[in-house]
């Protein structure tokens, strides 16, 4: 190949410039140039691009090349409610490099092979409990006093060797005792009472197992009627939203899946579709949940613009190692346009951002792919959130028992410091200087390669 041909084969815009690699394998951003941002050495503070102002919390979004500061929602027209158009069986071609090529399959992986139902007293007696039982008729029913304290699951250290099997084969059925809504203020205005806890997927960084010991299967709550009634009362009490914020300019946003993945929960019962139907009838509120699983049955739920799905995305190389049992990144991306067409508001959740050798070019490739394949309609209503990795010493020890390779990139004492999170847990995060540089780097990449994608917040 000639020199000219080699140069022509290179990407036209490289975000790396002369990025160096330290002994820790993480890009130090030495002289790296991204769009209009110049990073002045490993110890210097990055200069934010003129087109977008970024803070670690509560980001105000600039319309590209606009002289007037505009919040992100002023750059995103409110989608009109629309009827669902089911695309459950569609096959979408994916273009781009890395792990995003080829025809994307839409077949659902066998996440659940439930063999044991651990049931609280009365949990299977309600209509929702009976529905769960009917979905898994061959499972053995084991009576337990509490969904939270099951020694055979949460207290059994031997389950570390069966971490994934427990998630597939065990399902806990209980009732929600404390039904309360909490204030949030980041991705959502409020955290709705959970209708489940735990997950059939096995993301290595997930914070839910930090509190549950040696097993983390789904625990589904069957008193859904009390939860939806509580939500209706809570929304009515708020009245109309009079001041826009980073959660939404018009509606009160309620996060539904703080301790679970709602797309997976919908395989177990109709709790999620009941919640979608509840918010469909609440003009001042909106449901929201993040997901790493494509459940095309939800395309028929008819949300009419009142439910926001946040598809969690990361580079394919990270997901392959860290997002165990989830839908592949390429398939998540291929589903986005379909969910927009079905009446959902769809945002992107860039989370968690993991710092390791090659993270900048991998995120660049992902952003370029999104720009290439997403429809104009999707881009008009999109927004994103950026969340850097938070880890935990207890979870680190659990992971060493079943997936130690993942800890090579998650557990970085040379880059991390201790923090106390909003929920009171003592965790670890990237140290302030490293985190600030990484947030500035990724937001600059977003500004350059997906200028249509406003950032709601980053931390």
Short mmCIF file of C-alpha atoms in Angstrom, two decimals:
data_model
loop_
_atom_site.label_atom_id
_atom_site.label_comp_id
_atom_site.label_asym_id
_atom_site.label_seq_id
_atom_site.Cartn_x
_atom_site.Cartn_y
_atom_site.Cartn_z
CA UNK A 1 0.00 0.00 0.00
CA UNK A 2 1.35 3.44 -0.91
CA UNK A 3 1.93 6.14 1.69
CA UNK A 4 -1.00 8.15 0.30
CA UNK A 5 -3.26 5.11 0.46
CA UNK A 6 -2.22 4.44 4.05
CA UNK A 7 -3.02 8.01 5.02
CA UNK A 8 -6.38 7.85 3.25
CA UNK A 9 -7.25 4.70 5.20
CA UNK A 10 -6.79 6.49 8.53
CA UNK A 11 -9.75 8.16 10.28
CA UNK A 12 -10.10 11.78 9.22
CA UNK A 13 -10.47 12.99 12.81
CA UNK A 14 -8.36 11.35 15.50
CA UNK A 15 -9.31 12.28 19.07
CA UNK A 16 -5.98 11.07 20.38
CA UNK A 17 -3.49 13.47 18.88
CA UNK A 18 -0.28 12.56 20.72
CA UNK A 19 -1.97 10.90 23.71
CA UNK A 20 0.52 9.24 25.99
CA UNK A 21 0.12 6.10 28.06
CA UNK A 22 1.32 6.09 31.63
CA UNK A 23 2.49 3.07 33.55
CA UNK A 24 -1.14 2.51 34.51
CA UNK A 25 -2.13 2.00 30.87
CA UNK A 26 -4.56 4.93 30.88
CA UNK A 27 -4.28 7.71 28.33
CA UNK A 28 -2.79 10.78 29.97
CA UNK A 29 -4.15 13.13 27.31
CA UNK A 30 -0.74 14.59 26.51
CA UNK A 31 -1.42 17.17 23.86
CA UNK A 32 -4.57 15.32 22.78
CA UNK A 33 -6.89 17.40 20.67
CA UNK A 34 -10.61 16.74 20.45
CA UNK A 35 -12.59 19.16 18.35
CA UNK A 36 -11.78 22.59 19.74
CA UNK A 37 -10.46 21.19 23.04
CA UNK A 38 -6.71 21.17 23.70
CA UNK A 39 -5.50 19.08 26.62
CA UNK A 40 -2.26 20.60 27.87
CA UNK A 41 -0.29 17.72 29.35
CA UNK A 42 -1.13 15.12 31.94
CA UNK A 43 -1.30 17.58 34.79
CA UNK A 44 -2.94 20.52 33.08
CA UNK A 45 -6.63 21.35 33.23
CA UNK A 46 -8.51 20.77 29.98
CA UNK A 47 -10.12 23.71 28.24
CA UNK A 48 -13.78 23.10 27.51
CA UNK A 49 -14.92 23.60 23.91
CA UNK A 50 -16.69 26.86 23.27
CA UNK A 51 -19.81 25.11 22.00
CA UNK A 52 -20.61 23.22 25.21
CA UNK A 53 -20.19 23.90 28.93
CA UNK A 54 -19.75 20.85 31.11
CA UNK A 55 -19.78 20.39 34.87
CA UNK A 56 -19.56 17.19 36.86
CA UNK A 57 -23.17 17.67 37.94
CA UNK A 58 -26.08 19.54 36.40
CA UNK A 59 -24.68 20.10 32.92
CA UNK A 60 -26.00 23.04 30.92
CA UNK A 61 -25.95 22.19 27.24
CA UNK A 62 -24.90 24.62 24.53
CA UNK A 63 -26.51 24.37 21.17
CA UNK A 64 -23.56 23.81 18.85
CA UNK A 65 -21.97 27.12 17.75
CA UNK A 66 -24.70 29.04 19.56
CA UNK A 67 -23.64 32.17 21.41
CA UNK A 68 -26.44 31.83 23.97
CA UNK A 69 -26.35 29.18 26.68
CA UNK A 70 -29.31 26.83 26.29
CA UNK A 71 -30.30 23.97 28.59
CA UNK A 72 -30.34 20.56 26.96
CA UNK A 73 -34.14 20.39 26.74
CA UNK A 74 -34.28 23.53 24.56
CA UNK A 75 -32.28 21.58 21.98
CA UNK A 76 -34.67 18.62 22.03
CA UNK A 77 -38.26 19.10 20.80
CA UNK A 78 -40.88 17.37 22.93
CA UNK A 79 -42.06 14.26 21.07
CA UNK A 80 -45.77 14.12 20.36
CA UNK A 81 -47.55 11.09 21.83
CA UNK A 82 -47.97 8.45 19.19
CA UNK A 83 -49.41 5.01 18.87
CA UNK A 84 -47.16 1.99 19.03
CA UNK A 85 -45.85 0.50 15.81
CA UNK A 86 -44.58 -2.94 16.72
CA UNK A 87 -41.31 -3.94 15.07
CA UNK A 88 -40.78 -7.00 17.20
CA UNK A 89 -39.57 -9.22 14.39
CA UNK A 90 -37.52 -6.72 12.43
CA UNK A 91 -33.90 -7.47 11.58
CA UNK A 92 -31.69 -4.41 11.38
CA UNK A 93 -28.33 -4.24 9.61
CA UNK A 94 -25.60 -2.60 11.66
CA UNK A 95 -22.67 -0.75 10.18
CA UNK A 96 -19.41 0.42 11.67
CA UNK A 97 -16.32 -1.20 13.09
CA UNK A 98 -15.35 -3.28 16.07
CA UNK A 99 -18.25 -5.16 17.62
CA UNK A 100 -20.96 -3.24 15.77
CA UNK A 101 -20.91 -4.99 12.36
CA UNK A 102 -23.16 -7.56 10.75
CA UNK A 103 -26.87 -8.33 10.81
CA UNK A 104 -28.10 -7.99 14.37
CA UNK A 105 -30.11 -10.94 15.72
CA UNK A 106 -33.33 -10.20 17.56
CA UNK A 107 -33.73 -13.63 19.16
CA UNK A 108 -33.98 -13.39 22.94
CA UNK A 109 -31.33 -15.24 24.94
CA UNK A 110 -32.56 -17.78 27.46
CA UNK A 111 -31.95 -15.66 30.53
CA UNK A 112 -34.34 -17.57 32.76
CA UNK A 113 -34.56 -21.29 33.46
CA UNK A 114 -36.40 -20.97 36.75
CA UNK A 115 -36.29 -24.14 38.83
CA UNK A 116 -36.94 -22.73 42.31
CA UNK A 117 -39.47 -20.13 43.47
CA UNK A 118 -38.56 -18.80 46.92
CA UNK A 119 -41.89 -17.41 48.10
CA UNK A 120 -42.84 -15.25 51.07
CA UNK A 121 -46.12 -16.08 52.83
CA UNK A 122 -49.04 -14.92 50.67
CA UNK A 123 -46.86 -13.65 47.82
CA UNK A 124 -48.18 -16.25 45.37
CA UNK A 125 -51.83 -15.79 46.41
CA UNK A 126 -52.45 -12.45 44.68
CA UNK A 127 -53.38 -12.28 40.97
CA UNK A 128 -49.83 -11.15 40.17
CA UNK A 129 -48.37 -13.93 42.27
CA UNK A 130 -50.52 -16.45 40.44
CA UNK A 131 -49.30 -15.04 37.13
CA UNK A 132 -45.68 -15.55 38.16
CA UNK A 133 -46.47 -19.11 39.20
CA UNK A 134 -48.16 -19.80 35.85
CA UNK A 135 -45.13 -18.55 33.93
CA UNK A 136 -42.89 -21.04 35.72
CA UNK A 137 -45.24 -23.96 36.45
CA UNK A 138 -42.52 -26.59 36.85
CA UNK A 139 -40.47 -24.65 39.41
CA UNK A 140 -40.26 -25.97 42.95
CA UNK A 141 -41.90 -23.63 45.49
CA UNK A 142 -39.83 -23.08 48.64
CA UNK A 143 -41.42 -21.13 51.50
CA UNK A 144 -39.29 -18.41 53.11
CA UNK A 145 -39.99 -15.86 55.83
CA UNK A 146 -38.44 -12.88 54.01
CA UNK A 147 -37.38 -12.18 50.45
CA UNK A 148 -34.40 -10.25 51.82
CA UNK A 149 -32.95 -12.91 54.14
CA UNK A 150 -32.63 -16.32 52.48
CA UNK A 151 -29.60 -18.13 53.94
CA UNK A 152 -29.48 -20.64 51.08
CA UNK A 153 -29.05 -17.74 48.64
CA UNK A 154 -27.62 -14.57 50.15
CA UNK A 155 -25.71 -16.23 52.98
CA UNK A 156 -24.19 -19.12 51.05
CA UNK A 157 -20.60 -18.38 50.04
CA UNK A 158 -20.65 -21.47 47.83
CA UNK A 159 -22.99 -19.61 45.48
CA UNK A 160 -20.02 -17.61 44.18
CA UNK A 161 -19.14 -20.61 42.02
CA UNK A 162 -22.76 -20.68 40.78
CA UNK A 163 -23.22 -16.90 40.43
CA UNK A 164 -24.73 -17.02 36.94
CA UNK A 165 -26.67 -20.25 37.46
CA UNK A 166 -28.39 -18.81 40.53
CA UNK A 167 -29.53 -15.82 38.46
CA UNK A 168 -31.03 -18.13 35.82
CA UNK A 169 -32.51 -20.83 38.05
CA UNK A 170 -33.76 -19.00 41.16
CA UNK A 171 -36.59 -16.50 41.44
CA UNK A 172 -37.71 -14.88 44.69
CA UNK A 173 -41.37 -13.84 45.08
CA UNK A 174 -42.33 -11.39 47.80
CA UNK A 175 -44.32 -8.28 48.64
CA UNK A 176 -43.05 -4.74 48.95
CA UNK A 177 -43.33 -3.75 52.61
CA UNK A 178 -42.18 -0.12 52.55
CA UNK A 179 -43.83 1.72 49.68
CA UNK A 180 -42.25 5.15 49.43
CA UNK A 181 -40.95 7.52 46.77
CA UNK A 182 -37.58 9.22 47.30
CA UNK A 183 -36.18 12.44 45.89
CA UNK A 184 -33.35 11.99 43.36
CA UNK A 185 -32.52 14.99 41.17
CA UNK A 186 -29.96 13.45 38.81
CA UNK A 187 -31.43 11.23 36.13
CA UNK A 188 -34.92 11.48 37.62
CA UNK A 189 -36.78 13.78 39.97
CA UNK A 190 -37.89 10.83 42.09
CA UNK A 191 -37.05 7.18 42.70
CA UNK A 192 -40.27 5.17 42.52
CA UNK A 193 -40.85 2.26 44.90
CA UNK A 194 -39.26 -0.80 43.36
CA UNK A 195 -41.36 -3.61 41.93
CA UNK A 196 -38.38 -5.96 41.99
CA UNK A 197 -34.83 -6.28 43.25
CA UNK A 198 -31.91 -8.10 41.68
CA UNK A 199 -31.37 -9.21 38.11
CA UNK A 200 -30.97 -12.22 35.84
CA UNK A 201 -28.09 -10.50 34.10
CA UNK A 202 -24.65 -10.39 35.71
CA UNK A 203 -22.98 -7.04 35.06
CA UNK A 204 -19.75 -7.21 37.02
CA UNK A 205 -19.90 -3.61 38.30
CA UNK A 206 -23.57 -3.65 39.41
CA UNK A 207 -24.13 -2.02 42.79
CA UNK A 208 -27.14 -4.13 43.84
CA UNK A 209 -25.09 -7.22 44.84
CA UNK A 210 -23.05 -5.06 47.21
CA UNK A 211 -25.87 -5.39 49.73
CA UNK A 212 -27.01 -8.95 49.06
CA UNK A 213 -24.05 -11.19 49.78
CA UNK A 214 -23.35 -14.22 47.63
CA UNK A 215 -26.34 -14.32 45.28
CA UNK A 216 -28.43 -11.75 43.45
CA UNK A 217 -31.35 -13.32 41.54
CA UNK A 218 -34.54 -11.43 40.73
CA UNK A 219 -36.94 -10.84 43.62
CA UNK A 220 -40.30 -9.78 42.17
CA UNK A 221 -42.94 -8.02 44.28
CA UNK A 222 -46.52 -9.04 43.64
CA UNK A 223 -48.45 -6.21 45.34
CA UNK A 224 -48.24 -4.08 42.19
CA UNK A 225 -51.70 -2.58 42.78
CA UNK A 226 -50.52 -0.87 45.96
CA UNK A 227 -47.40 0.46 44.22
CA UNK A 228 -49.27 1.96 41.25
CA UNK A 229 -51.89 3.49 43.58
CA UNK A 230 -49.09 5.10 45.60
CA UNK A 231 -47.52 6.52 42.43
CA UNK A 232 -50.80 8.05 41.26
CA UNK A 233 -51.23 9.78 44.62
CA UNK A 234 -47.64 11.00 44.65
CA UNK A 235 -47.86 12.45 41.13
CA UNK A 236 -51.16 14.17 41.93
CA UNK A 237 -49.61 15.73 45.03
CA UNK A 238 -46.79 17.31 42.99
CA UNK A 239 -49.07 19.20 40.62
CA UNK A 240 -47.66 20.48 37.31
CA UNK A 241 -43.92 20.96 36.96
CA UNK A 242 -43.34 24.70 36.78
CA UNK A 243 -39.54 24.88 36.52
CA UNK A 244 -37.52 22.81 34.05
CA UNK A 245 -34.46 20.93 35.28
CA UNK A 246 -31.90 18.44 34.02
CA UNK A 247 -34.38 15.57 34.49
CA UNK A 248 -37.03 16.96 32.14
CA UNK A 249 -38.34 20.40 31.19
CA UNK A 250 -42.04 19.60 31.60
CA UNK A 251 -42.71 16.32 33.43
CA UNK A 252 -41.85 14.91 36.83
CA UNK A 253 -39.58 11.95 36.07
CA UNK A 254 -39.84 8.76 38.15
CA UNK A 255 -37.05 6.18 37.96
CA UNK A 256 -38.65 2.73 37.97
CA UNK A 257 -35.70 0.37 37.99
CA UNK A 258 -33.23 1.53 40.60
CA UNK A 259 -32.44 -2.01 41.76
CA UNK A 260 -33.28 -4.04 38.66
CA UNK A 261 -33.58 -3.98 34.87
CA UNK A 262 -37.21 -3.42 33.88
CA UNK A 263 -36.79 -5.01 30.44
CA UNK A 264 -35.80 -8.26 32.14
CA UNK A 265 -38.45 -7.89 34.85
CA UNK A 266 -41.06 -7.87 32.09
CA UNK A 267 -40.14 -11.51 31.37
CA UNK A 268 -41.28 -12.48 34.87
CA UNK A 269 -44.61 -10.64 35.20
CA UNK A 270 -46.71 -7.75 33.89
CA UNK A 271 -45.45 -5.35 36.57
CA UNK A 272 -43.51 -3.26 34.05
CA UNK A 273 -46.33 -2.98 31.52
CA UNK A 274 -48.67 -2.01 34.37
CA UNK A 275 -46.26 0.79 35.29
CA UNK A 276 -46.05 1.95 31.67
CA UNK A 277 -49.87 2.00 31.52
CA UNK A 278 -50.01 3.96 34.78
CA UNK A 279 -47.77 6.75 33.50
CA UNK A 280 -49.54 6.80 30.13
CA UNK A 281 -52.48 8.33 32.00
CA UNK A 282 -50.43 10.84 34.04
CA UNK A 283 -49.89 13.98 31.89
CA UNK A 284 -47.59 15.68 34.43
CA UNK A 285 -45.24 12.74 34.98
CA UNK A 286 -43.01 10.39 33.06
CA UNK A 287 -41.53 6.98 33.87
CA UNK A 288 -37.87 6.25 33.20
CA UNK A 289 -35.61 3.21 33.38
CA UNK A 290 -32.18 2.21 32.15
CA UNK A 291 -31.74 -1.12 30.43
CA UNK A 292 -29.09 -3.42 29.00
CA UNK A 293 -31.60 -5.87 27.57
CA UNK A 294 -33.71 -5.62 24.42
CA UNK A 295 -37.19 -6.93 25.19
CA UNK A 296 -39.17 -6.40 22.00
CA UNK A 297 -42.40 -7.43 23.70
CA UNK A 298 -42.32 -3.94 25.25
CA UNK A 299 -42.78 -2.42 21.79
CA UNK A 300 -46.48 -3.25 22.13
CA UNK A 301 -46.92 -1.51 25.51
CA UNK A 302 -48.13 1.76 23.92
CA UNK A 303 -46.34 4.28 26.20
CA UNK A 304 -47.53 7.32 24.21
CA UNK A 305 -44.44 9.32 25.09
CA UNK A 306 -44.81 8.93 28.86
CA UNK A 307 -41.98 6.41 29.39
CA UNK A 308 -38.31 7.13 28.81
CA UNK A 309 -36.02 4.19 28.13
CA UNK A 310 -32.32 4.84 28.67
CA UNK A 311 -30.33 2.30 26.71
CA UNK A 312 -27.04 1.70 28.51
CA UNK A 313 -24.11 1.74 26.10
CA UNK A 314 -20.35 1.27 26.35
CA UNK A 315 -17.67 0.18 23.88
CA UNK A 316 -18.05 -3.39 22.69
CA UNK A 317 -14.68 -4.35 24.21
CA UNK A 318 -15.90 -3.29 27.68
CA UNK A 319 -19.33 -4.89 27.37
CA UNK A 320 -17.88 -8.20 26.25
CA UNK A 321 -15.95 -8.44 29.53
CA UNK A 322 -18.22 -6.61 31.97
CA UNK A 323 -21.85 -6.86 30.75
CA UNK A 324 -22.33 -10.58 31.36
CA UNK A 325 -25.61 -12.10 30.05
CA UNK A 326 -26.81 -8.79 28.59
CA UNK A 327 -27.98 -7.99 25.06
CA UNK A 328 -24.95 -7.24 22.85
CA UNK A 329 -24.23 -3.55 22.30
CA UNK A 330 -24.89 -3.80 18.54
CA UNK A 331 -28.37 -5.19 19.16
CA UNK A 332 -29.17 -2.50 21.73
CA UNK A 333 -28.23 0.18 19.22
CA UNK A 334 -30.23 -1.50 16.46
CA UNK A 335 -33.34 -1.46 18.68
CA UNK A 336 -33.26 2.26 19.51
CA UNK A 337 -35.11 3.50 16.42
CA UNK A 338 -37.78 0.83 16.89
CA UNK A 339 -38.50 1.94 20.45
CA UNK A 340 -38.73 5.58 19.36
CA UNK A 341 -41.19 4.55 16.64
CA UNK A 342 -43.21 2.62 19.25
CA UNK A 343 -43.81 5.78 21.30
CA UNK A 344 -41.00 5.71 23.83
CA UNK A 345 -38.68 8.58 24.55
CA UNK A 346 -35.22 7.05 24.19
CA UNK A 347 -32.11 8.48 25.82
CA UNK A 348 -28.61 7.02 26.00
CA UNK A 349 -26.91 6.06 29.25
CA UNK A 350 -23.12 6.02 28.81
CA UNK A 351 -22.38 3.99 31.90
CA UNK A 352 -20.12 3.03 33.43
CA UNK A 353 -17.16 4.71 31.79
CA UNK A 354 -14.15 2.51 32.55
CA UNK A 355 -10.64 3.94 32.17
CA UNK A 356 -8.19 1.51 30.61
CA UNK A 357 -5.74 1.42 27.71
CA UNK A 358 -7.55 2.25 24.46
CA UNK A 359 -10.68 3.70 26.02
CA UNK A 360 -10.59 6.92 23.98
CA UNK A 361 -10.50 5.36 20.48
CA UNK A 362 -13.10 2.79 21.53
CA UNK A 363 -15.53 5.47 22.72
CA UNK A 364 -14.82 7.44 19.55
CA UNK A 365 -15.77 4.43 17.43
CA UNK A 366 -18.99 3.93 19.39
CA UNK A 367 -20.03 7.56 19.01
CA UNK A 368 -19.25 7.55 15.29
CA UNK A 369 -21.35 4.42 14.88
CA UNK A 370 -24.31 6.04 16.67
CA UNK A 371 -24.07 9.04 14.38
CA UNK A 372 -24.09 6.78 11.32
CA UNK A 373 -27.00 4.48 12.14
CA UNK A 374 -29.57 6.35 14.24
CA UNK A 375 -32.51 7.98 12.48
CA UNK A 376 -33.20 11.70 12.34
CA UNK A 377 -36.30 11.19 14.47
CA UNK A 378 -34.25 9.47 17.16
CA UNK A 379 -31.60 12.18 17.10
CA UNK A 380 -34.21 14.94 17.45
CA UNK A 381 -35.46 13.56 20.78
CA UNK A 382 -32.25 12.08 22.19
CA UNK A 383 -30.17 13.11 25.19
CA UNK A 384 -27.54 11.29 27.21
CA UNK A 385 -26.01 10.93 30.64
CA UNK A 386 -22.39 10.10 31.43
CA UNK A 387 -21.56 8.11 34.56
CA UNK A 388 -18.02 7.22 35.54
CA UNK A 389 -17.35 3.88 37.22
CA UNK A 390 -18.04 3.52 40.93
CA UNK A 391 -16.81 0.33 42.58
CA UNK A 392 -16.86 -1.25 46.02
CA UNK A 393 -14.43 -3.33 48.09
CA UNK A 394 -17.06 -5.91 49.00
CA UNK A 395 -18.15 -6.36 45.39
CA UNK A 396 -14.48 -6.60 44.41
CA UNK A 397 -14.12 -9.61 46.71
CA UNK A 398 -17.30 -11.21 45.34
CA UNK A 399 -16.12 -10.75 41.75
CA UNK A 400 -12.77 -12.34 42.52
CA UNK A 401 -14.74 -15.49 43.30
CA UNK A 402 -16.47 -15.77 39.92
CA UNK A 403 -14.98 -13.32 37.38
CA UNK A 404 -11.49 -12.22 38.49
CA UNK A 405 -10.41 -10.99 35.04
CA UNK A 406 -12.94 -8.17 35.20
CA UNK A 407 -11.28 -6.82 38.31
CA UNK A 408 -8.13 -6.11 36.29
CA UNK A 409 -9.93 -3.06 34.86
CA UNK A 410 -12.47 -2.33 37.62
CA UNK A 411 -10.21 -2.40 40.66
CA UNK A 412 -7.57 0.32 40.21
CA UNK A 413 -6.28 1.56 43.59
CA UNK A 414 -3.66 3.60 41.73
CA UNK A 415 -6.45 5.65 40.10
CA UNK A 416 -9.24 5.43 42.66
CA UNK A 417 -10.14 7.02 45.98
CA UNK A 418 -12.69 6.27 48.69
CA UNK A 419 -16.06 8.03 48.50
CA UNK A 420 -19.34 7.94 50.40
CA UNK A 421 -22.22 7.69 47.94
CA UNK A 422 -25.66 9.29 48.28
CA UNK A 423 -27.05 6.04 49.71
CA UNK A 424 -24.44 6.07 52.48
CA UNK A 425 -22.31 3.24 51.10
CA UNK A 426 -18.54 3.55 51.22
CA UNK A 427 -17.35 3.00 47.64
CA UNK A 428 -14.39 3.86 45.46
CA UNK A 429 -14.30 6.13 42.41
CA UNK A 430 -11.62 7.59 40.19
CA UNK A 431 -9.69 10.32 42.00
CA UNK A 432 -10.87 13.84 41.34
CA UNK A 433 -8.14 14.86 38.92
CA UNK A 434 -8.37 11.67 36.86
CA UNK A 435 -12.15 11.82 36.81
CA UNK A 436 -12.23 15.48 35.77
CA UNK A 437 -9.90 14.83 32.84
CA UNK A 438 -11.87 11.77 31.77
CA UNK A 439 -15.24 13.56 31.92
CA UNK A 440 -13.84 16.47 29.91
CA UNK A 441 -12.40 14.05 27.36
CA UNK A 442 -15.59 12.07 26.83
CA UNK A 443 -17.86 15.10 26.72
CA UNK A 444 -15.57 16.64 24.11
CA UNK A 445 -15.81 13.45 22.05
CA UNK A 446 -19.61 13.59 22.30
CA UNK A 447 -19.56 17.23 21.23
CA UNK A 448 -17.46 16.42 18.18
CA UNK A 449 -18.88 13.13 16.92
CA UNK A 450 -22.52 13.35 18.06
CA UNK A 451 -23.26 17.10 18.13
CA UNK A 452 -26.99 16.30 18.06
CA UNK A 453 -26.73 14.58 21.47
CA UNK A 454 -27.13 16.93 24.45
CA UNK A 455 -25.72 15.82 27.80
CA UNK A 456 -28.21 15.95 30.66
CA UNK A 457 -25.56 15.38 33.30
CA UNK A 458 -22.16 13.78 33.85
CA UNK A 459 -20.47 12.64 37.03
#
